[in-house]
Structure formats: C-alpha cells, structure tokens
Short mmCIF file of C-alpha atoms in Angstrom, two decimals:
data_model
loop_
_atom_site.label_atom_id
_atom_site.label_comp_id
_atom_site.label_asym_id
_atom_site.label_seq_id
_atom_site.Cartn_x
_atom_site.Cartn_y
_atom_site.Cartn_z
CA UNK A 24 152.00 15.45 -38.35
CA UNK A 25 151.91 19.22 -37.65
CA UNK A 26 150.81 21.54 -40.43
CA UNK A 27 153.50 23.62 -42.06
CA UNK A 28 153.21 26.50 -44.53
CA UNK A 29 155.61 28.23 -46.87
CA UNK A 30 153.40 31.31 -47.07
CA UNK A 31 150.70 32.46 -44.64
CA UNK A 32 148.16 34.89 -46.08
CA UNK A 33 146.33 37.07 -43.57
CA UNK A 34 143.05 38.84 -44.31
CA UNK A 35 140.66 40.85 -42.15
CA UNK A 36 137.23 41.20 -43.75
CA UNK A 37 134.88 38.64 -45.28
CA UNK A 38 135.28 40.20 -48.73
CA UNK A 39 139.06 39.86 -48.51
CA UNK A 40 138.95 36.25 -47.35
CA UNK A 41 136.43 35.24 -50.00
CA UNK A 42 138.50 36.89 -52.74
CA UNK A 43 141.63 34.99 -51.72
CA UNK A 44 139.86 31.64 -51.37
CA UNK A 45 138.07 32.03 -54.70
CA UNK A 46 141.25 33.02 -56.58
CA UNK A 47 143.23 30.07 -55.25
CA UNK A 48 140.43 27.54 -55.70
CA UNK A 49 139.97 28.57 -59.33
CA UNK A 50 143.68 28.15 -60.02
CA UNK A 51 144.50 25.02 -58.03
CA UNK A 52 141.16 23.21 -58.26
CA UNK A 53 141.73 22.54 -54.56
CA UNK A 54 138.90 23.40 -52.19
CA UNK A 55 140.14 25.41 -49.23
CA UNK A 56 140.20 23.05 -46.25
CA UNK A 57 139.76 24.52 -42.75
CA UNK A 58 141.93 23.15 -39.94
CA UNK A 59 141.34 24.09 -36.31
CA UNK A 60 144.59 24.43 -34.36
CA UNK A 61 145.00 26.07 -30.97
CA UNK A 62 141.49 27.53 -31.15
CA UNK A 63 142.12 29.22 -34.52
CA UNK A 64 141.05 28.22 -38.02
CA UNK A 65 143.55 28.01 -40.88
CA UNK A 66 142.52 27.36 -44.49
CA UNK A 67 144.79 25.15 -46.56
CA UNK A 68 144.75 26.81 -49.99
CA UNK A 69 146.90 24.13 -51.62
CA UNK A 70 150.19 24.48 -53.49
CA UNK A 71 151.19 27.05 -56.10
CA UNK A 72 154.50 26.49 -57.87
CA UNK A 73 155.56 24.15 -55.06
CA UNK A 74 154.65 26.71 -52.39
CA UNK A 75 152.28 25.58 -49.63
CA UNK A 76 149.84 28.40 -48.88
CA UNK A 77 147.53 28.85 -45.89
CA UNK A 78 145.04 31.58 -44.99
CA UNK A 79 143.82 32.89 -41.65
CA UNK A 80 141.54 35.82 -40.83
CA UNK A 81 142.33 38.54 -38.31
CA UNK A 82 140.12 40.98 -36.47
CA UNK A 83 140.32 44.64 -37.46
CA UNK A 84 143.29 46.74 -36.32
CA UNK A 85 146.67 45.80 -34.89
CA UNK A 86 146.54 45.82 -31.11
CA UNK A 87 143.11 44.54 -30.11
CA UNK A 88 142.02 41.08 -29.04
CA UNK A 89 142.80 38.71 -31.92
CA UNK A 90 143.80 41.66 -34.14
CA UNK A 91 146.74 41.42 -36.55
CA UNK A 92 149.56 41.35 -33.98
CA UNK A 93 148.21 38.30 -32.15
CA UNK A 94 146.82 36.67 -35.31
CA UNK A 95 150.14 36.84 -37.16
CA UNK A 96 152.16 35.78 -34.13
CA UNK A 97 149.91 32.75 -33.53
CA UNK A 98 150.03 31.89 -37.24
CA UNK A 99 153.83 31.96 -37.27
CA UNK A 100 154.05 29.80 -34.16
CA UNK A 101 151.55 27.32 -35.58
CA UNK A 102 152.60 27.01 -39.23
CA UNK A 103 156.26 28.19 -39.30
CA UNK A 104 155.89 30.08 -42.60
CA UNK A 105 158.90 31.65 -44.30
CA UNK A 106 156.76 34.66 -45.28
CA UNK A 107 153.53 36.32 -44.20
CA UNK A 108 151.55 38.28 -46.79
CA UNK A 109 148.70 40.51 -45.68
CA UNK A 110 146.12 40.83 -48.46
CA UNK A 111 143.10 43.08 -48.67
CA UNK A 112 141.68 46.57 -49.09
CA UNK A 113 143.00 50.05 -48.26
CA UNK A 114 142.22 53.72 -48.78
CA UNK A 115 143.84 55.78 -51.50
CA UNK A 116 145.44 59.20 -51.19
CA UNK A 117 144.97 60.98 -54.51
CA UNK A 118 141.75 60.62 -56.53
CA UNK A 119 143.33 62.42 -59.51
CA UNK A 120 146.35 60.14 -59.87
CA UNK A 121 144.99 56.87 -58.46
CA UNK A 122 141.95 54.75 -59.23
CA UNK A 123 139.67 52.40 -57.32
CA UNK A 124 141.23 48.95 -57.58
CA UNK A 125 144.84 50.14 -57.87
CA UNK A 126 147.09 47.68 -55.99
CA UNK A 127 149.33 49.05 -53.22
CA UNK A 128 152.42 47.04 -52.33
CA UNK A 129 154.19 48.11 -49.16
CA UNK A 130 157.86 49.00 -49.40
CA UNK A 131 157.68 50.82 -46.06
CA UNK A 132 155.04 51.34 -43.39
CA UNK A 133 154.51 54.69 -41.69
CA UNK A 134 153.15 54.06 -38.18
CA UNK A 135 151.27 57.25 -37.31
CA UNK A 136 149.63 56.51 -33.95
CA UNK A 137 152.72 57.26 -31.87
CA UNK A 138 152.90 61.07 -31.83
CA UNK A 139 154.35 63.99 -29.93
CA UNK A 140 151.72 66.67 -29.29
CA UNK A 141 153.50 70.00 -28.86
CA UNK A 142 153.16 73.71 -29.57
CA UNK A 143 154.95 75.86 -32.11
CA UNK A 144 154.39 79.62 -32.26
CA UNK A 145 151.25 79.23 -30.23
CA UNK A 146 149.80 76.59 -32.54
CA UNK A 147 149.43 72.85 -31.95
CA UNK A 148 152.31 70.91 -33.48
CA UNK A 149 152.19 67.16 -34.08
CA UNK A 150 155.37 65.20 -34.73
CA UNK A 151 155.24 61.51 -35.59
CA UNK A 152 157.33 59.30 -33.34
CA UNK A 153 156.34 55.99 -34.91
CA UNK A 154 158.60 53.64 -36.82
CA UNK A 155 158.96 53.44 -40.61
CA UNK A 156 159.93 49.80 -41.19
CA UNK A 157 160.79 48.23 -44.53
CA UNK A 158 159.05 45.18 -45.89
CA UNK A 159 161.39 42.26 -46.65
CA UNK A 160 163.65 43.20 -49.59
CA UNK A 161 163.42 39.84 -51.38
CA UNK A 162 159.62 39.96 -51.25
CA UNK A 163 159.58 43.50 -52.66
CA UNK A 164 161.86 42.28 -55.46
CA UNK A 165 159.60 39.28 -56.09
CA UNK A 166 156.49 41.43 -56.45
CA UNK A 167 158.24 44.07 -58.57
CA UNK A 168 159.47 41.31 -60.88
CA UNK A 169 155.92 39.94 -61.10
CA UNK A 170 154.67 43.41 -62.05
CA UNK A 171 156.93 43.40 -65.13
CA UNK A 172 154.59 40.88 -66.79
CA UNK A 173 151.38 41.75 -64.97
CA UNK A 174 148.60 43.11 -67.19
CA UNK A 175 145.93 43.59 -64.53
CA UNK A 176 145.17 46.58 -62.32
CA UNK A 177 147.92 49.14 -61.85
CA UNK A 178 150.42 48.28 -59.11
CA UNK A 179 151.98 50.99 -56.97
CA UNK A 180 154.94 50.43 -54.62
CA UNK A 181 155.71 52.77 -51.75
CA UNK A 182 154.98 53.94 -48.22
CA UNK A 183 151.65 52.93 -46.67
CA UNK A 184 150.18 54.70 -43.65
CA UNK A 185 148.98 52.43 -40.86
CA UNK A 186 147.16 53.11 -37.60
CA UNK A 187 144.25 52.00 -35.44
CA UNK A 188 141.85 54.62 -36.80
CA UNK A 189 139.32 53.88 -39.52
CA UNK A 190 139.89 57.00 -41.61
CA UNK A 191 136.85 58.51 -43.35
CA UNK A 192 137.48 62.24 -43.06
CA UNK A 193 139.29 64.12 -45.81
CA UNK A 194 140.86 66.68 -43.44
CA UNK A 195 142.32 63.95 -41.23
CA UNK A 196 143.49 62.03 -44.31
CA UNK A 197 145.23 65.16 -45.59
CA UNK A 198 146.85 65.66 -42.19
CA UNK A 199 148.23 62.12 -42.34
CA UNK A 200 149.47 62.78 -45.85
CA UNK A 201 151.25 65.92 -44.64
CA UNK A 202 153.16 63.72 -42.17
CA UNK A 203 154.22 61.41 -44.99
CA UNK A 204 154.01 63.14 -48.41
CA UNK A 205 155.24 59.99 -50.19
CA UNK A 206 152.38 57.84 -48.87
CA UNK A 207 150.41 55.92 -51.48
CA UNK A 208 147.54 54.89 -49.19
CA UNK A 209 146.59 53.72 -45.73
CA UNK A 210 145.08 50.90 -43.67
CA UNK A 211 144.79 49.55 -40.11
CA UNK A 212 146.63 46.24 -39.64
CA UNK A 213 150.17 46.78 -40.93
CA UNK A 214 151.76 47.65 -37.59
CA UNK A 215 150.70 44.34 -36.06
CA UNK A 216 151.98 42.45 -39.10
CA UNK A 217 155.36 44.15 -38.87
CA UNK A 218 155.80 43.75 -35.11
CA UNK A 219 154.82 40.06 -35.06
CA UNK A 220 157.09 39.19 -37.99
CA UNK A 221 159.99 41.24 -36.63
CA UNK A 222 159.63 39.51 -33.28
CA UNK A 223 159.61 36.03 -34.86
CA UNK A 224 162.22 36.86 -37.57
CA UNK A 225 159.83 36.04 -40.44
CA UNK A 226 159.71 37.92 -43.75
CA UNK A 227 156.61 39.98 -44.54
CA UNK A 228 154.92 42.23 -47.07
CA UNK A 229 151.47 43.78 -47.47
CA UNK A 230 149.41 43.87 -50.68
CA UNK A 231 146.15 45.82 -50.53
CA UNK A 232 144.10 47.56 -53.21
CA UNK A 233 142.24 50.89 -53.07
CA UNK A 234 138.53 50.68 -52.25
CA UNK A 235 137.85 54.30 -51.17
CA UNK A 236 139.45 57.70 -50.57
CA UNK A 237 138.88 58.08 -46.79
CA UNK A 238 137.00 61.28 -47.61
CA UNK A 239 133.68 60.76 -45.84
CA UNK A 240 132.15 58.76 -48.69
CA UNK A 241 133.11 55.20 -47.80
CA UNK A 242 129.50 54.09 -48.14
CA UNK A 243 129.34 55.10 -51.82
CA UNK A 244 129.30 51.88 -53.93
CA UNK A 245 130.97 50.26 -50.92
CA UNK A 246 130.28 46.61 -51.72
CA UNK A 247 131.29 46.82 -55.37
CA UNK A 248 134.43 48.85 -54.65
CA UNK A 249 135.58 46.56 -51.86
CA UNK A 250 134.96 43.47 -53.98
CA UNK A 251 136.97 44.92 -56.89
CA UNK A 252 139.85 45.91 -54.62
CA UNK A 253 139.94 42.59 -52.79
CA UNK A 254 139.86 40.60 -56.03
CA UNK A 255 142.68 42.67 -57.54
CA UNK A 256 144.92 42.23 -54.50
CA UNK A 257 144.22 38.49 -54.23
CA UNK A 258 144.78 37.89 -57.95
CA UNK A 259 148.09 39.78 -57.92
CA UNK A 260 149.36 37.76 -54.95
CA UNK A 261 148.37 34.54 -56.70
CA UNK A 262 150.16 35.73 -59.84
CA UNK A 263 153.30 36.43 -57.80
CA UNK A 264 153.28 32.88 -56.47
CA UNK A 265 152.73 31.53 -60.00
CA UNK A 266 155.43 33.79 -61.47
CA UNK A 267 158.38 32.21 -59.65
CA UNK A 268 158.80 29.79 -56.72
CA UNK A 269 158.81 31.41 -53.30
CA UNK A 270 159.49 28.16 -51.49
CA UNK A 271 163.14 28.20 -52.62
CA UNK A 272 164.00 31.52 -51.00
CA UNK A 273 164.81 29.88 -47.67
CA UNK A 274 165.61 26.31 -46.81
CA UNK A 275 163.94 24.80 -43.78
CA UNK A 276 166.85 22.39 -43.42
CA UNK A 277 170.08 24.32 -42.94
CA UNK A 278 172.09 21.37 -44.22
CA UNK A 279 170.55 22.19 -47.63
CA UNK A 280 169.78 18.78 -49.07
CA UNK A 281 167.89 19.08 -52.35
CA UNK A 282 166.63 16.19 -54.48
CA UNK A 283 166.83 17.09 -58.16
CA UNK A 284 164.31 14.53 -59.44
CA UNK A 285 162.62 11.38 -58.17
CA UNK A 286 164.14 9.09 -60.81
CA UNK A 287 167.72 10.05 -60.12
CA UNK A 288 167.95 11.38 -56.57
CA UNK A 289 171.04 13.37 -55.86
CA UNK A 290 171.94 15.42 -52.81
CA UNK A 291 173.43 18.74 -53.81
CA UNK A 292 176.71 19.72 -52.19
CA UNK A 293 177.53 22.96 -50.42
CA UNK A 294 179.57 24.02 -53.46
CA UNK A 295 176.44 23.72 -55.61
CA UNK A 296 173.94 25.32 -53.23
CA UNK A 297 175.83 27.85 -51.09
CA UNK A 298 177.18 30.21 -53.83
CA UNK A 299 173.73 31.31 -55.11
CA UNK A 300 172.43 31.59 -51.54
CA UNK A 301 175.48 33.68 -50.63
CA UNK A 302 174.98 35.91 -53.66
CA UNK A 303 171.36 36.53 -52.64
CA UNK A 304 172.32 37.24 -49.03
CA UNK A 305 175.04 39.68 -50.11
CA UNK A 306 172.59 41.54 -52.32
CA UNK A 307 170.08 41.80 -49.48
CA UNK A 308 172.85 43.03 -47.16
CA UNK A 309 173.86 45.67 -49.70
CA UNK A 310 170.27 46.93 -49.81
CA UNK A 311 170.09 47.12 -46.01
CA UNK A 312 173.45 48.92 -45.81
CA UNK A 313 172.28 51.41 -48.41
CA UNK A 314 169.16 52.06 -46.34
CA UNK A 315 171.23 52.50 -43.17
CA UNK A 316 173.55 54.96 -44.95
CA UNK A 317 170.61 57.36 -45.23
CA UNK A 318 170.59 57.79 -41.43
CA UNK A 319 173.15 59.22 -39.07
CA UNK A 320 175.18 56.57 -37.26
CA UNK A 321 173.22 57.08 -34.05
CA UNK A 322 169.85 57.47 -35.81
CA UNK A 323 169.55 54.09 -37.52
CA UNK A 324 166.14 52.63 -36.50
CA UNK A 325 166.29 49.64 -34.20
CA UNK A 326 164.54 47.34 -36.68
CA UNK A 327 167.12 48.20 -39.33
CA UNK A 328 170.00 47.53 -36.92
CA UNK A 329 168.52 44.12 -36.16
CA UNK A 330 168.05 43.34 -39.87
CA UNK A 331 171.67 44.33 -40.56
CA UNK A 332 173.00 42.15 -37.75
CA UNK A 333 170.91 39.18 -38.90
CA UNK A 334 171.94 39.53 -42.55
CA UNK A 335 175.63 40.02 -41.71
CA UNK A 336 175.50 36.90 -39.57
CA UNK A 337 173.83 34.98 -42.42
CA UNK A 338 176.49 36.13 -44.89
CA UNK A 339 179.23 35.14 -42.45
CA UNK A 340 177.75 31.68 -41.93
CA UNK A 341 177.43 31.08 -45.67
CA UNK A 342 180.98 32.27 -46.31
CA UNK A 343 182.25 29.92 -43.58
CA UNK A 344 180.31 26.99 -45.05
CA UNK A 345 181.69 27.70 -48.50
CA UNK A 346 185.22 27.94 -47.14
CA UNK A 347 184.85 24.68 -45.22
CA UNK A 348 183.54 22.98 -48.33
CA UNK A 349 186.52 24.19 -50.36
CA UNK A 350 188.92 22.94 -47.69
CA UNK A 351 187.25 19.53 -47.56
CA UNK A 352 187.11 19.25 -51.33
#
C-alpha cells in the first residue's frame, strides 16, 4: 500500500531535521521510521491529532540538484500531502526589535533574485522583478490561531525574503531590506517551496526561526543559535498540529463520507458536510479577492489569478452540490 501523508515537513540542515524528529518523537512516543521511495528517504513522524506527518530533507537553496523545488515536487508526487510546511532557521532583519529564536511565519515571500539592473541619474538602479506570493490563507489562519495560546518564543508573521544567496553581509542585507521594507527576515529555500506547491496545487507555508542577523557574524555562537532557532520552529509547528486538526481541512474523497464513531457508523450527507466546507471556501475566496483588489486589473500576479480561479471553481462546485442535495431531499 503506498504511503500517504496529510502534512509533509521539509527541512534542509541536520540541526533542523533533528529538531523536528526530536519534537515529534517526544510528543508521540513514535520513533521516526525512514522509508526509501523513488531513491529518496521519508521519515514517518506518526500522527498528531489525527494528522499523518512525514519529514524529508532538502539540499540548500531552491533551484539546484535536489534543492527545495525538486525535493518538494517529489514529496508531493510520492505522498500526496494536503499541505507542505518548511521548517527551519532564517536570518533576522532588526537586532533592536527582534531576538535570536523569534519564529517567522511566512504570509508572503519576496523573491529577490529576479532583478532589473538599470541606471538612474547616472547611478546603478536595481528593481526587483520577482514574485511576491502568498502562503495558503487557511494555513496562515491556523498558525495565527495557534499563536493566541502559544507561550513560547515570540512569533512574527509577515514577508520573508528568499533567494539563492547565503547572506552574511550587513550592507547586502540592508539593500534587500530596502527592496522590501516590511520584510521580517530571509532564507534560501522558499522560492522552490512556492513553485513546487503552486505547480501541484498543494497548500504551503514556511515556519523558520531567527539564528543570526546576516551581518558578517554568522559564526558567532553558531551551533547554539541554530539549535535554539530550529527547536523553536519545530516546537511551534508541532503545537499548531496539536492545537486543532489539520487533516479535516480537505477531504481526500470528494464524495465526503465521514464515519462519526466506530460503534455507530454513519455516513454524513451533503447537507451536513457541504455547508461548513462552503463557508470556509467563501471566506478563503473573500481573502483572495481582497488581495486582488490591491492591484490594478491588469497587474494581478499570475499566481493570484490562478488561486482566484481555483477557489471560485471550488465555491461553484460546493454550491452546486448543496443545491443538488436540496433538490433530492
């Protein structure tokens, strides 16, 4: 029987992977079991709140051999997860307002590698041409709701810079920040995560904690800082899975058959299941439409157009199912 996951967690470094495995093993009492599929290892982390969770490790960056783009795409094809969560470490932006170990949750990514190099008044002028995609709205809501009762490291939601460069120069970091003043931090694998999930129509979010300031001093207390950051990110993701079921956000079977309990099995009807699903889909559509309203009609990013089309189609299908159920009832 093929393996199947509800959530696929993706890490990059050894410290990130160990932090995730340790956090889940301590909670579930289930030893992470490696499975080799299609020449890639996946670790079965067990179930949390009915959610089946697997882990795989990527190489550094987004576009290289076995980097995040290929790793996430292969993971989706292999395990069919409903969501991919990238967990790990990142650099912070502001030493005065942030702290080592602060958790950064991506609401948007700012892809900075695609640039236009021009000249303005005789001086070099760089204009970013990269995308600024949104993480999946329901996952953002899930993590923000978790944060309401979270008493661990501070959690910050916002725009995260992502590119292929390992940033450890304060002038370059400040230049990136000037491109995106609202940025809360930066890292290297987010673009691959976004592209792979967008291509396969799978929800995604990134949770990484601050381990340095990208200021030329990455080596200072490196091991301790990275371990703290990785543990904070892993623990917060585990807490989000414990906080409320993620497995119920999407049904694998579109006929929506749900058994209420093993002693008295009952298949729920469309009239019982569709209304809450329709309410959720309408809310997500409203969020997407609000985001699109911030652009000119011809300037809406392609990823947002696709998300709008998909969500409108989902709402239409649910409305049709509800109408058919009313007619048959």
